[in-house]
Coordinates of C-alpha atoms and ligand atoms in Angstrom, one line a residue:
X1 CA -18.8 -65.1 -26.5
X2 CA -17.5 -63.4 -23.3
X3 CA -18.5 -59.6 -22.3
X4 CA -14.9 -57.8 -22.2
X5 CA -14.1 -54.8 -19.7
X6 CA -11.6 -53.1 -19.7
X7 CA -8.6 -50.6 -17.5
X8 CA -9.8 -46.6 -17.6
X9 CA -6.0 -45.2 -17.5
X10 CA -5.3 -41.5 -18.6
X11 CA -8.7 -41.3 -20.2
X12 CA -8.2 -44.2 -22.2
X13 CA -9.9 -47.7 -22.2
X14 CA -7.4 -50.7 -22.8
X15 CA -7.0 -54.2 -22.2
X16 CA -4.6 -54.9 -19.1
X17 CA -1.2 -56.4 -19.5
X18 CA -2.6 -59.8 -18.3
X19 CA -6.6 -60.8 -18.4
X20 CA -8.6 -63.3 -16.3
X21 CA -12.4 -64.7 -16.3
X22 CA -15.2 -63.6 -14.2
X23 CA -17.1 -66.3 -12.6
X24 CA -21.1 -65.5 -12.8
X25 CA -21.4 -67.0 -9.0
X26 CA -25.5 -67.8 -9.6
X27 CA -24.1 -70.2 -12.2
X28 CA -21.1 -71.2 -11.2
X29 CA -19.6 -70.4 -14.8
X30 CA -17.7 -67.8 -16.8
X31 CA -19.3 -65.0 -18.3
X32 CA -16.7 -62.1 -18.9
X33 CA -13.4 -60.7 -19.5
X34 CA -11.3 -58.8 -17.1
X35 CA -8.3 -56.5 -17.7
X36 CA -5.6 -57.3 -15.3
X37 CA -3.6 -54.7 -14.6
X38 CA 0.0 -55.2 -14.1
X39 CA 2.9 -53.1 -11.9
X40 CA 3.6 -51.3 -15.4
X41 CA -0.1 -50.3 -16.1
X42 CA -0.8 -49.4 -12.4
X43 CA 2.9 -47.2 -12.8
X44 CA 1.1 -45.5 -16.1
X45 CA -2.2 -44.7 -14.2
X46 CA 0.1 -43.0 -11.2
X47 CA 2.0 -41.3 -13.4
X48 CA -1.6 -40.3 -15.6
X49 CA -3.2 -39.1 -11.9
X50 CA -0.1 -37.1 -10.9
X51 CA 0.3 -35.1 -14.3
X52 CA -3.5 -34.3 -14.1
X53 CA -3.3 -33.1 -10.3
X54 CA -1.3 -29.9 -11.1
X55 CA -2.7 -29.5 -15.1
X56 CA -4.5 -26.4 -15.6
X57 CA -7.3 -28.5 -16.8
X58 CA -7.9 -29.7 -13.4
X59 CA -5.9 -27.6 -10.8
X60 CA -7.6 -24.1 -11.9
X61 CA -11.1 -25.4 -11.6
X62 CA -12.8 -23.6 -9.2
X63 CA -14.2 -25.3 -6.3
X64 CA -17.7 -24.9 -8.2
X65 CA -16.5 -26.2 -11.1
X66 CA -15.7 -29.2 -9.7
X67 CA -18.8 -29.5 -8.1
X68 CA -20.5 -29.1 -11.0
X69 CA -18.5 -32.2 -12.6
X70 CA -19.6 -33.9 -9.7
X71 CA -23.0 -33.2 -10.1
X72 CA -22.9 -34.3 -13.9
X73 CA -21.3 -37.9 -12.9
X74 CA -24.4 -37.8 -10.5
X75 CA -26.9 -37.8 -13.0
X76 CA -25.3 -39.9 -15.3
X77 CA -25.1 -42.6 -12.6
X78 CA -29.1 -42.1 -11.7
X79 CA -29.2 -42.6 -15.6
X80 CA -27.5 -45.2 -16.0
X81 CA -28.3 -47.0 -12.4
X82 CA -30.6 -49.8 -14.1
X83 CA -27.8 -51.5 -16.3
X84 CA -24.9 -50.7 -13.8
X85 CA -27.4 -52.6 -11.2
X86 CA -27.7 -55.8 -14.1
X87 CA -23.9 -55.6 -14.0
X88 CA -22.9 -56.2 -10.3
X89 CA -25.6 -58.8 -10.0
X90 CA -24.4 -60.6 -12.5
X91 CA -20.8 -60.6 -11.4
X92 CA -21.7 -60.7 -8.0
X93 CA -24.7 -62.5 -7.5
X94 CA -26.4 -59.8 -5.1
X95 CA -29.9 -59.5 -5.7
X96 CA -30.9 -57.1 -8.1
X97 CA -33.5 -55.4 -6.5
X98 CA -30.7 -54.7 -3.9
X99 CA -28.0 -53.6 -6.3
X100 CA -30.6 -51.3 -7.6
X101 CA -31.9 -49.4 -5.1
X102 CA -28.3 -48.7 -3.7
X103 CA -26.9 -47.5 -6.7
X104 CA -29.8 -45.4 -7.2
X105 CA -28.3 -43.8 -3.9
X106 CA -24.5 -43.8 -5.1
X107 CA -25.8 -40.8 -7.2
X108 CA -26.7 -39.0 -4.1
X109 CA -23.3 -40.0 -2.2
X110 CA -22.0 -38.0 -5.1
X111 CA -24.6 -34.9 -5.3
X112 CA -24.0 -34.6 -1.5
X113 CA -19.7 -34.2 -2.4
X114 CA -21.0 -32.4 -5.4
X115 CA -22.4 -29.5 -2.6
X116 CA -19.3 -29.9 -0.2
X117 CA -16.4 -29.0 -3.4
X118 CA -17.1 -25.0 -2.6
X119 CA -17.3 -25.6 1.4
X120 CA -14.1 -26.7 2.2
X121 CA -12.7 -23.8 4.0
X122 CA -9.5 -22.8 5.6
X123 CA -9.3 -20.2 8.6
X124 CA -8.2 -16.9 9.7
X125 CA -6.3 -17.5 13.1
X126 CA -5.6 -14.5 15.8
X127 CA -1.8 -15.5 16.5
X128 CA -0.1 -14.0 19.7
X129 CA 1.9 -11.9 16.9
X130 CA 0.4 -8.0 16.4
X131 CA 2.5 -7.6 13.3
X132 CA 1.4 -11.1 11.8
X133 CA -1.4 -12.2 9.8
X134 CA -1.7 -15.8 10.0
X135 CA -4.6 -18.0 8.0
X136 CA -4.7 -21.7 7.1
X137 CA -5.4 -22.6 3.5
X138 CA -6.9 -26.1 2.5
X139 CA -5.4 -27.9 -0.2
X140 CA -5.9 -31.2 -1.8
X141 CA -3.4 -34.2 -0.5
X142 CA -2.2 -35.1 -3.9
X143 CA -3.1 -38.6 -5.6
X144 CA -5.2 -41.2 -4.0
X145 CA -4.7 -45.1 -4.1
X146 CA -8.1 -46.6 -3.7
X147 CA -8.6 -50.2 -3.2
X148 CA -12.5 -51.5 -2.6
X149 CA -13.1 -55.0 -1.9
X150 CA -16.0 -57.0 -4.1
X151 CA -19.1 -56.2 -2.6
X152 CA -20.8 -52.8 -2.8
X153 CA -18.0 -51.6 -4.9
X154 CA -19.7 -48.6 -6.0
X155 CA -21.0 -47.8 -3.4
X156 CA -17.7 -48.3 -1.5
X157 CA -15.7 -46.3 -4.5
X158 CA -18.0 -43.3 -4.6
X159 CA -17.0 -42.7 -0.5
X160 CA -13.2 -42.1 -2.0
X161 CA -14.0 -41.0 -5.5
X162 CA -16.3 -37.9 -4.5
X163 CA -14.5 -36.8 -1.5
X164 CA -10.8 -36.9 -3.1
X165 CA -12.7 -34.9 -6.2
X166 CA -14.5 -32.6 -4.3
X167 CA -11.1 -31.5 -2.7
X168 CA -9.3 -31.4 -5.6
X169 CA -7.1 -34.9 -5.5
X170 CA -7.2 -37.0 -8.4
X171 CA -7.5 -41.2 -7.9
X172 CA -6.6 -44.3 -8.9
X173 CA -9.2 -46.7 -7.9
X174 CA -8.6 -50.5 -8.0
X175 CA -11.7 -52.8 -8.5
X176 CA -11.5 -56.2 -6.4
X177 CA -10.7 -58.7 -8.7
X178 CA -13.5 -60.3 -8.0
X179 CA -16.6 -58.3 -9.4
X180 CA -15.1 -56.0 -11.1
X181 CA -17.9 -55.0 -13.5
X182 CA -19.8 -52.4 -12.2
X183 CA -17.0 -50.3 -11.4
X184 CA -15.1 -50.7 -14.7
X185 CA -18.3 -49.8 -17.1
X186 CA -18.9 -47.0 -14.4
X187 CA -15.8 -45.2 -15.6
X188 CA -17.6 -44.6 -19.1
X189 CA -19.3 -42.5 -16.9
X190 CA -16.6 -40.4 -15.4
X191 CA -15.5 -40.1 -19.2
X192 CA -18.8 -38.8 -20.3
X193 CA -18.9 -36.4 -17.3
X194 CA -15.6 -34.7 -18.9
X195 CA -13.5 -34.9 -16.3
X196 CA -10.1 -34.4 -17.7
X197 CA -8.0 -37.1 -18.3
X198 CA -6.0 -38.7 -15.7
X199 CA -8.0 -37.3 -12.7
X200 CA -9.8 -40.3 -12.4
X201 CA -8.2 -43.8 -13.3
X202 CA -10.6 -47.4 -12.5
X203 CA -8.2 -50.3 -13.2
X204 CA -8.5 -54.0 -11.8
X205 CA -5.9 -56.6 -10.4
X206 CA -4.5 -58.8 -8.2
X207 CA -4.0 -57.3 -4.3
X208 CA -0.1 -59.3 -4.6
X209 CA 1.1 -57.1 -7.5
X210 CA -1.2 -54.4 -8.9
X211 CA -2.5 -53.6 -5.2
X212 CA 1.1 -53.5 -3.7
X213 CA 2.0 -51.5 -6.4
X214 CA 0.0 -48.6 -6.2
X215 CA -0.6 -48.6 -2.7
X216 CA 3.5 -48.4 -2.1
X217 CA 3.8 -46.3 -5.0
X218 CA 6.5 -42.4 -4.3
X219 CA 3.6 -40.8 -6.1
X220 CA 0.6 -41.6 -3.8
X221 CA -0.2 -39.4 -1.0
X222 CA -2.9 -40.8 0.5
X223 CA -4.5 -44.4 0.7
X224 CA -8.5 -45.2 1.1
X225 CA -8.8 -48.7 1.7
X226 CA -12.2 -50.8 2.4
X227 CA -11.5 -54.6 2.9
X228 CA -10.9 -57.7 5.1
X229 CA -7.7 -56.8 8.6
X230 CA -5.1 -58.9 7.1
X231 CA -5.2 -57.0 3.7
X232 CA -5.2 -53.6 5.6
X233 CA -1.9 -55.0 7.1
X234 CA -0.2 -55.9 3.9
X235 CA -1.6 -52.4 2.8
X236 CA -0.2 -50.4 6.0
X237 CA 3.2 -52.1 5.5
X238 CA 3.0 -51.1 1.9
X239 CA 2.3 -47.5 3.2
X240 CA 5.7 -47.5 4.5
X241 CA 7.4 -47.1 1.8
X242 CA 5.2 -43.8 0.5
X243 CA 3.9 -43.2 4.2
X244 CA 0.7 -41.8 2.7
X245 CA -1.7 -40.9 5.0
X246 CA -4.2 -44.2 5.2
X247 CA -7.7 -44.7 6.4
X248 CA -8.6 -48.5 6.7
X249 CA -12.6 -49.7 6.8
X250 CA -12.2 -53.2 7.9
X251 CA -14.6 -56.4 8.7
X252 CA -17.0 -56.4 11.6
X253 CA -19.1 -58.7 13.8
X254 CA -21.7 -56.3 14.4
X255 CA -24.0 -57.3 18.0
X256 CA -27.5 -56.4 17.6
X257 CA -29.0 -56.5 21.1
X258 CA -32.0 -57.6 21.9
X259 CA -34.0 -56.9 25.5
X260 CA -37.0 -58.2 27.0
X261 CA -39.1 -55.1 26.7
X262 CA -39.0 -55.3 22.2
X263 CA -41.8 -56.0 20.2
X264 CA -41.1 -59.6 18.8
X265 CA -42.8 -59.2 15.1
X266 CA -41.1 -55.6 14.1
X267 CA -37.7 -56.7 15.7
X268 CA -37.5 -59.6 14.3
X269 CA -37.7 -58.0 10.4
X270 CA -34.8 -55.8 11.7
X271 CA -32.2 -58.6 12.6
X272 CA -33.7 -60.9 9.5
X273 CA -32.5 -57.7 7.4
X274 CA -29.7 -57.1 9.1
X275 CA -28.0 -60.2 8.5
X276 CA -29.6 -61.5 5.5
X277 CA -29.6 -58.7 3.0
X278 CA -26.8 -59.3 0.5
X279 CA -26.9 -62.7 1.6
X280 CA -25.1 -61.3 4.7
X281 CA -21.6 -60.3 2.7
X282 CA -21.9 -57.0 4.4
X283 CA -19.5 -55.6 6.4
X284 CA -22.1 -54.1 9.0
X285 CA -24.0 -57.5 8.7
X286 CA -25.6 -58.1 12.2
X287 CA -24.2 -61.2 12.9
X288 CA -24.1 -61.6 16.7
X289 CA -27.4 -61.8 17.9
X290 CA -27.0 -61.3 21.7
X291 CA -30.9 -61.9 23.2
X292 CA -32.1 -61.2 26.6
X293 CA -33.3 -64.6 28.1
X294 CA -37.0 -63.8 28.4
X295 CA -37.6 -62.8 25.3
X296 CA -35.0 -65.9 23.5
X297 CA -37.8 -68.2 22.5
X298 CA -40.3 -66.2 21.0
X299 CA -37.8 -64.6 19.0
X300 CA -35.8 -67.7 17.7
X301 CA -39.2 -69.3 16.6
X302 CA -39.7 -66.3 14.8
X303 CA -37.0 -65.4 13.1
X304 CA -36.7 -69.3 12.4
X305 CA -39.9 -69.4 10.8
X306 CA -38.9 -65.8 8.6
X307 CA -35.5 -67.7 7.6
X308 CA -37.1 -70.5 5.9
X309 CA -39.4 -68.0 4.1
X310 CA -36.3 -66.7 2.5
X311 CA -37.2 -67.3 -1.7
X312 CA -33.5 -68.2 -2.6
X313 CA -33.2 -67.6 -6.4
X314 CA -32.0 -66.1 -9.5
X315 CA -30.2 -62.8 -8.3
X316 CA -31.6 -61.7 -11.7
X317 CA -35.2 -62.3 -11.0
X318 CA -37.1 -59.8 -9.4
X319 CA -38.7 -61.9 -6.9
X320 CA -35.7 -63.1 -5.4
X321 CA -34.7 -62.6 -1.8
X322 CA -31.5 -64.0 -1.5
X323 CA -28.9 -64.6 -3.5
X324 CA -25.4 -66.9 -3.9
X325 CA -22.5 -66.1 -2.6
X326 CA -20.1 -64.3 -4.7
X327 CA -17.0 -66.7 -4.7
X328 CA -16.5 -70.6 -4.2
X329 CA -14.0 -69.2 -1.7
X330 CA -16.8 -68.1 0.6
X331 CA -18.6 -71.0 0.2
X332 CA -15.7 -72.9 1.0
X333 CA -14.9 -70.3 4.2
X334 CA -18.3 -70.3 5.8
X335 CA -19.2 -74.2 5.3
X336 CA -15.7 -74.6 7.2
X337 CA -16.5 -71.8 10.1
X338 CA -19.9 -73.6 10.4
X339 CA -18.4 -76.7 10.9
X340 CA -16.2 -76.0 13.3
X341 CA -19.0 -74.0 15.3
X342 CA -20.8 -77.4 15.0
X343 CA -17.9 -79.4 16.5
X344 CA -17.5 -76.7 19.4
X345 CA -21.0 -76.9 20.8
X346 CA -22.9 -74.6 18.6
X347 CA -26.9 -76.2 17.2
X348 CA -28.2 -75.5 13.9
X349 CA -31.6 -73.8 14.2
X350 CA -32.1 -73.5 10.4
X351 CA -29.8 -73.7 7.4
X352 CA -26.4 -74.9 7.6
X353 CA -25.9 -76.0 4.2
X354 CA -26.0 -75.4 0.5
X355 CA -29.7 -75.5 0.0
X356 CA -31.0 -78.4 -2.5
X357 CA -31.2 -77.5 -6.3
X358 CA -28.8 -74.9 -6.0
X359 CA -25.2 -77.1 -6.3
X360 CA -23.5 -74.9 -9.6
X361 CA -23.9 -71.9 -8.1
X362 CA -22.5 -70.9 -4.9
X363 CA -25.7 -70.8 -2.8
X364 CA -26.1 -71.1 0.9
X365 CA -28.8 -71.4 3.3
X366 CA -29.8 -68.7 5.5
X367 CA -28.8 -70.3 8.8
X368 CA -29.4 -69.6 12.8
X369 CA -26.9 -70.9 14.7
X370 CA -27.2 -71.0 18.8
X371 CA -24.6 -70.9 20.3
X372 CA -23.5 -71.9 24.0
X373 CA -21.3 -68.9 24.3
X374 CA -18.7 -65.8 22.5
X375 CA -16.1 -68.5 22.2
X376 CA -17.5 -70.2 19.3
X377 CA -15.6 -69.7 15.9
X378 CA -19.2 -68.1 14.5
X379 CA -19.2 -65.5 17.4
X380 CA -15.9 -64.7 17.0
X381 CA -15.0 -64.8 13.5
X382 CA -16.3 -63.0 10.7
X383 CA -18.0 -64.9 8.0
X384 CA -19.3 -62.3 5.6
X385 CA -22.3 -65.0 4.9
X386 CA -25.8 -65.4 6.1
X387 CA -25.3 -67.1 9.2
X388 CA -26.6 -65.3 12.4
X389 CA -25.1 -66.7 15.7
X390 CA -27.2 -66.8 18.6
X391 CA -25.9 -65.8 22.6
X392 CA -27.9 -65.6 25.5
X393 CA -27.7 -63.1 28.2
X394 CA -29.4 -62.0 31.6
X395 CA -28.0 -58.8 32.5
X396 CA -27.3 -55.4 30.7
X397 CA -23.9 -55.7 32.4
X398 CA -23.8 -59.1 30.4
X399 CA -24.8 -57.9 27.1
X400 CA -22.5 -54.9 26.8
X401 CA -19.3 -57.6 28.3
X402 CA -20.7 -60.2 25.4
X403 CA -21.2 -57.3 23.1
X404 CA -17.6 -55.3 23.4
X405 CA -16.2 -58.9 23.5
X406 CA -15.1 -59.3 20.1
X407 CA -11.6 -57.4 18.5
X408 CA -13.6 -55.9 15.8
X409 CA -16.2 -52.7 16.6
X410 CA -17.3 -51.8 12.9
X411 CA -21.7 -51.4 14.2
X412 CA -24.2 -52.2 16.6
X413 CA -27.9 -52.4 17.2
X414 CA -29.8 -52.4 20.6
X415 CA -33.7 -53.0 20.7
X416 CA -35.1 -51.7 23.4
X417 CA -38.0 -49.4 24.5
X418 CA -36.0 -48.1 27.7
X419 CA -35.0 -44.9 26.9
X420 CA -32.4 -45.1 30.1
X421 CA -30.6 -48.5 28.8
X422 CA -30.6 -46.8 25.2
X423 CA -28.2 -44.1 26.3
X424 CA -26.7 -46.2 28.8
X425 CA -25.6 -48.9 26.1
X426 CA -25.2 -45.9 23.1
X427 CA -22.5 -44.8 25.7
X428 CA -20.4 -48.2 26.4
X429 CA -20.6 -50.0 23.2
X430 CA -17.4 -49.5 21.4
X431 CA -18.2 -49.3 17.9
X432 CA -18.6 -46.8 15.4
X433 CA -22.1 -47.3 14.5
X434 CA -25.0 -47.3 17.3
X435 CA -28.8 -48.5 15.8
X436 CA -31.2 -47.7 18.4
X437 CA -34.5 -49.7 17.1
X438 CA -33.3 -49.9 13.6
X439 CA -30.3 -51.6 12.0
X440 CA -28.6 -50.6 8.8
X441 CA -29.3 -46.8 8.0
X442 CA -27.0 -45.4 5.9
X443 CA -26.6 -41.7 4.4
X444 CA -23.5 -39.6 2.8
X445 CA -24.3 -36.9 5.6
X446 CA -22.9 -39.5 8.4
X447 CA -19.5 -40.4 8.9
X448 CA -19.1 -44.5 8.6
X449 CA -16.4 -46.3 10.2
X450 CA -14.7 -49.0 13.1
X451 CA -13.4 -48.9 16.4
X452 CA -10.6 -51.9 17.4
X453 CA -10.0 -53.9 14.2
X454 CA -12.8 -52.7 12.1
X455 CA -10.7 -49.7 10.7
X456 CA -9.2 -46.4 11.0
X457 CA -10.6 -43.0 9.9
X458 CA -14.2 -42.6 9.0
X459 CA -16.0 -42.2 5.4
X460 CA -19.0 -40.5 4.6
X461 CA -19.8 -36.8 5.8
X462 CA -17.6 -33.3 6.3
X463 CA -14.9 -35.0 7.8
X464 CA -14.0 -37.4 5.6
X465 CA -13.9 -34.7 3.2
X466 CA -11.5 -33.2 4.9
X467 CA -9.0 -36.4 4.7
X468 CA -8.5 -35.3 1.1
X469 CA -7.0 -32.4 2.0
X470 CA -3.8 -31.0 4.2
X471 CA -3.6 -27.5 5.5
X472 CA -0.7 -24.8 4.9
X473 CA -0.3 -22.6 7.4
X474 CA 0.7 -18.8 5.8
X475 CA 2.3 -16.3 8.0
X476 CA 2.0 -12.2 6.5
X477 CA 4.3 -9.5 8.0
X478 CA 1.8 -6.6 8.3
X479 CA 4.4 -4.6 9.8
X480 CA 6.1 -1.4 7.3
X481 CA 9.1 -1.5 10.1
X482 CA 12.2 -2.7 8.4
X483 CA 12.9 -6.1 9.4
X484 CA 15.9 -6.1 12.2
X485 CA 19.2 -7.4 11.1
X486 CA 19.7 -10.3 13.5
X487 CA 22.9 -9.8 14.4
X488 CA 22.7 -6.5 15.6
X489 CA 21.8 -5.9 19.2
X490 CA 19.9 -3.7 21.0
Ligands
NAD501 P1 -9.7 -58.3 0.8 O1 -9.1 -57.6 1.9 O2 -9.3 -59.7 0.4 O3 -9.5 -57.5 -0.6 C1 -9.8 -56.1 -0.6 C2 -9.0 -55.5 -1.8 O4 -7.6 -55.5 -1.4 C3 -9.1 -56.2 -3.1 O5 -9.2 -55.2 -4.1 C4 -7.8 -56.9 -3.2 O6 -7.3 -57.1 -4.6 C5 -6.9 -55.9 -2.5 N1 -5.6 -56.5 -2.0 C6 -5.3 -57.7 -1.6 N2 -4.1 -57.9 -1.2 C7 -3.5 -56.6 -1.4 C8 -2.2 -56.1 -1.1 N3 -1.2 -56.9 -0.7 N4 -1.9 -54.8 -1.4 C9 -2.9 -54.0 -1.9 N5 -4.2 -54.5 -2.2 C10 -4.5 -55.7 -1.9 O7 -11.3 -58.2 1.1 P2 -12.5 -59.0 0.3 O8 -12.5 -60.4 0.6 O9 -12.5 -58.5 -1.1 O10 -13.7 -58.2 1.0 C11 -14.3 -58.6 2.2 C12 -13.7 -57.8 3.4 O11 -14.0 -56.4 3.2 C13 -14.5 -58.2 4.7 O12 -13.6 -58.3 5.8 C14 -15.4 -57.0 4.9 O13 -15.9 -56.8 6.2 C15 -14.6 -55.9 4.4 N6 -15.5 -54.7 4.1 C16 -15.5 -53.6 4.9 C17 -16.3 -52.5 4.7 C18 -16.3 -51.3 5.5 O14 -16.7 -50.2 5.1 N7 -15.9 -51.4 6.8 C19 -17.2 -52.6 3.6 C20 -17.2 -53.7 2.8 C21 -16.3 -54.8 3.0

C-alpha cells in the first residue's frame, strides 16, 4: 500500500486532477502517492488565495493577529518537527539527523516573521508643500506564487510563506515534484493553526503546466522563486504575462578559500561540511576549493582521509553521514559532469563513483577531484552532488581572479588568520554570502541571496519582508483655504 498526499486548496485537502509515484531514492522504489495538480486546480487555488486576501477573515486582522497565527504554526511545526523530519528523508533521502535539526529551526524562521507582522511600518515624510501632509502606508502586494525546488523545501517555503503572511499577502506555494512530502503534510499544520481558508494553498506539479500556470497567472502579484537559472528563465518569461514583481534564488558554485596561514585539522571539518552535508545538493555547497599552494598537500591528505570516513547509509538510521541522492537524474547528471572533468584533465583523489553495495538506491561517493584549472566542467558547472573540485593558487590576486571567475555568486568562504586579507577579500568577492573562518551559518535575522546568476532579491531578514509589501503614498490638504478654481487667474 502506498502513503497518499494530497493538494491543500481553499482549506480543503483533495486528490489532484492527475497523480504520480514518489521514488524513495535510498531504495530506488516507490513508496507514495502524489496529487498532481493541473492548470484547473492551480486556477482554483488562485482564485481561493485572491478571495481570502481582501475577506474580512484575513484582511481585518490586525498586524498582531497575524503574528499571533504565525506564532501558533510555529509551535505546531516544533511539535510536529520529528515526523515532518521522517517525511522528507524518506522522499528525499537527506539524512535524518539533518532534516531534523533544520526543521527544528523552520519554527524559528517563522517565530522570527511571527515578531516582524506588527513592525512593518510606513513613514511620515516633510514634503516641500506647507499645506500638505504626506505619509506612506505599507500594504501587502496581493497573492504570492511560490515555487521551491526539492531540497530543503521547508525550509525554502517558510522564507516565502512567513514573510508574504507577516505582511498580509496570501500564497500559493508549489512543492517540487520531486519530494513533495514534507511540505504537503506540513499544510495540516497551517489548517490546524486556523488560518482562514485560502490564505495559504500547498499544491504539487509539474514546472511545464502547473508551474507555468500559476507563475503567469492575472491574479498573482508577486513571484518567490528558489531553483536551478534555466527554470528562473522560463519563470521570468512567465512573469511577463502578470509582470509580478519576482525574486529568483538560483544555483551557486560557492569558492571556499583557503590560505597558508589556516589551521589544517579545524579547516578541514569546515570544507568536509561544507560540501558534503546533504550529500552536497545544497545550493551554498562549497564546491570550489581554491587552496593556497603551501598549504595544498596537507590539506588534500586530510580532507582525503575525512572523505573516506564518510559512513554512507540508510538516511533513516541515525548513524548515517551521508545519504543518496534524491533523483536517478542526479545520479545520471553528476556521473556525466565527473566524466567529462576526467576526460579534460581533472584526477580523482577519492570517490568518483556509486560506492559498492549501494546500486538500488541512488548513492554516490563523496569525491575530491583536482583539477588543473577553472576551466574544467566541475569548476564551472554546478553539480548539486558531493564532489569538491580542487584549484591551486599562489597569489591573493589569484584567488580572488579564480574565485569571482565563475557566472554564478550565490556564497563564499575565506580561511584565513589575516585579519587585513579578510577584509580585503570580504570586499572583492562578488557574492552574496562572505564566511570568514566558518562556512554555512544560516539565521532568519540575515538576508540570503546571489550576485551574477545565483539570483535576484534576498530572503531572510527585514528586507525581505518588505518584498511582500508596496507602499501608497497619501497626500492631505491641511489647508481651510478654498481650493482655487484653475482657470481663474490671478
Ligand atoms: P528546478 O529549477 O528544476 O525546479 C524548481 C521548481 O521549479 C520545481 O518546483 C519545478 O517544478 C518548478 N518549475 C520547473 N519548470 C517550471 C516552469 N516552466 N514554470 C514554473 N515552475 C517551474 O530546480 P531543482 O532541480 O528542483 O533544484 C535544484 C536547483 O535549485 C539548483 O540549481 C539549486 O542551486 C537551486 N537552489 C537554490 C537555492 C537558493 O536559495 N539560492 C536553494 C536551494 C536550491
Amino acid at each position: 500500500m502506498l502513503r497518499r498526499f494530497q493538494n491543500y486548496i481553499d482549506g480543503g485537502f483533495e486528490d489532484g486532477s492527475a497523480s504520480f509515484e514518489s521514488i524513495n531514492p535510498a531504495t530506488g522504489v516507490s513508496w507514495a502517492i502524489m496529487p498532481a495538480a493541473s492548470e484547473a486546480d492551480v486556477e482554483r487555488a488562485v482564485q481561493a488565495a485572491h478571495r481570502a486576501f481582501s475577506a474580512p477573515s484575513w484582511a481585518d486582522l490586525t498586524a498582531s493577529q497575524r503574528g499571533k497565527l504565525l506564532y501558533k504554526l510555529a509551535d505546531l511545526v516544533e511539535r510536529h518537527a520529528p515526523r515532518l523530519a521522517e517525511l522528507e528523508t524518506a522522499d528525499t533521502g537527506k539524512i535524518i539527523r539533518e532534516t531534523r535539526s533544520q526543521i527544528g529551526y523552520v519554527a524559528e524562521y517563522y517565530r522570527y516573521y511571527a515578531g516582524l507582522a506588527d513592525k512593518i511600518q510606513g513613514m511620515h515624510l516633510p514634503a516641500d508643500k506647507i499645506d500638505m501632509e504626506v505619509y506612506l502606508r505599507r500594504e501587502p502586494i496581493g497573492v504570492v506564487a511560490g515555487i521551491v525546488p526539492w531540497n530543503s523545501q521547508l525550509f525554502l517555503s517558510a522564507v516565502k510563506i512567513g514573510p508574504a503572511l507577516a505582511a498580509g499577502c496570501t500564497i500559493v506555494i508549489k512543492a517540487s515534484e520531486e519530494g513533495p512530502a514534507p511540505l504537503l503534510e506540513f499544510a495540516r499544520l497551517v489548517h490546524e493553526a486556523g488560518f482562514p481558508h485560502g490564505v495559504v494553498n500547498i499544491i504539487t506539479g509539474f514546472g511545464a503546466d502547473c508551474g507555468r500556470a500559476l507563475t503567469s497567472h492575472p491574479l498573482v502579484s508577486r513571484i518567490a522563486f528558489t531553483g536551478g537559472p534555466e527554470t528562473a528563465r522560463h519563470i521570468v518569461r512567465n512573469s511577463a504575462e502578470n509582470l509580478a514583481f519576482t525574486t529568483l534564488e538560483l544555483g551557486g558554485k560557492s569558492p571556499v578559500l583557503v590560505f597558508d596561514d589556516v589551521d589544517v585539522d579545524s579547516v578541514a571539518n569546515g570544507i568536509i561540511a561544507g560540501i558534503f552535508a546533504a550529500t552536497g545538493q545544497s545550493c551554498v555547497a562549497g564546491s570550489r576549493l581554491l587552496v593556497q599552494r603551501g598549504v595544498r598537500d596537507r590539506l588534500l591528505e586530510k580532507l582525503v582521509a575525512k572523505a573516506k570516513l564518510i559512513r554512507i547509509g540508510n538516511p533513516q538510521s541515525e548513524d548515517t553521514e551521508m545519504g543518496p541522492l534524491a533523483t536517478k537524474r542526479q545520479l545520471e547528471h553528476i556521473n556525466s559532469v565527473v566524466a567529462r572533468s576526467i576526460a579534460a584533465g581533472a584526477t580523482v583523489l577519492t570517490g568518483g563513483r556509486q560506492p559498492s553495495g549501494f546500486d538500488t538506491g541512488f548513492y554516490y561517493q563523496p569525491t575530491i577531484l583536482s583539477c588543473p584549472d577553472q576551466h574544467i566542467p566541475s569548476v564551472t558547472e554546478e553539480l548539486f552532488g558531493p564532489v569538491l573540485s580542487v584549484v591551486t593558487f599562489d597569489t591573493e590576486a589569484e584567488a580572488i581572479e579564480l574565485a569571482n571567475s565563475s557566472e554564478y555568486g550565490l556564497a563564499s568562504g575565506v580561511f584565513t588568520r589575516d585579519l587585513t586579507r579578510a577584509h580585503k577579500l570580504i570586499r572583492a568577492l562578488r557574492a552574496g554570502i562572505v564566511w570568514v573562518n566558518t562556512y554555512r551559518a544560516v539565521s532568519p535575522i540575515v538576508p540570503f541571496g546571489g550576485y551574477k546568476q545565483s539570483g535576484l532579491g534576498r530572503e531572510g531578514g527585514m528586507e525581505s519582508v518588505l518584498d511582500y509589501t508596496r507602499t501608497k503614498s497619501v497626500w492631505i490638504r491641511t489647508s481651510d483655504e478654498p481650493i482655487q478654481d484653475p482657470f481663474v487667474m490671478r
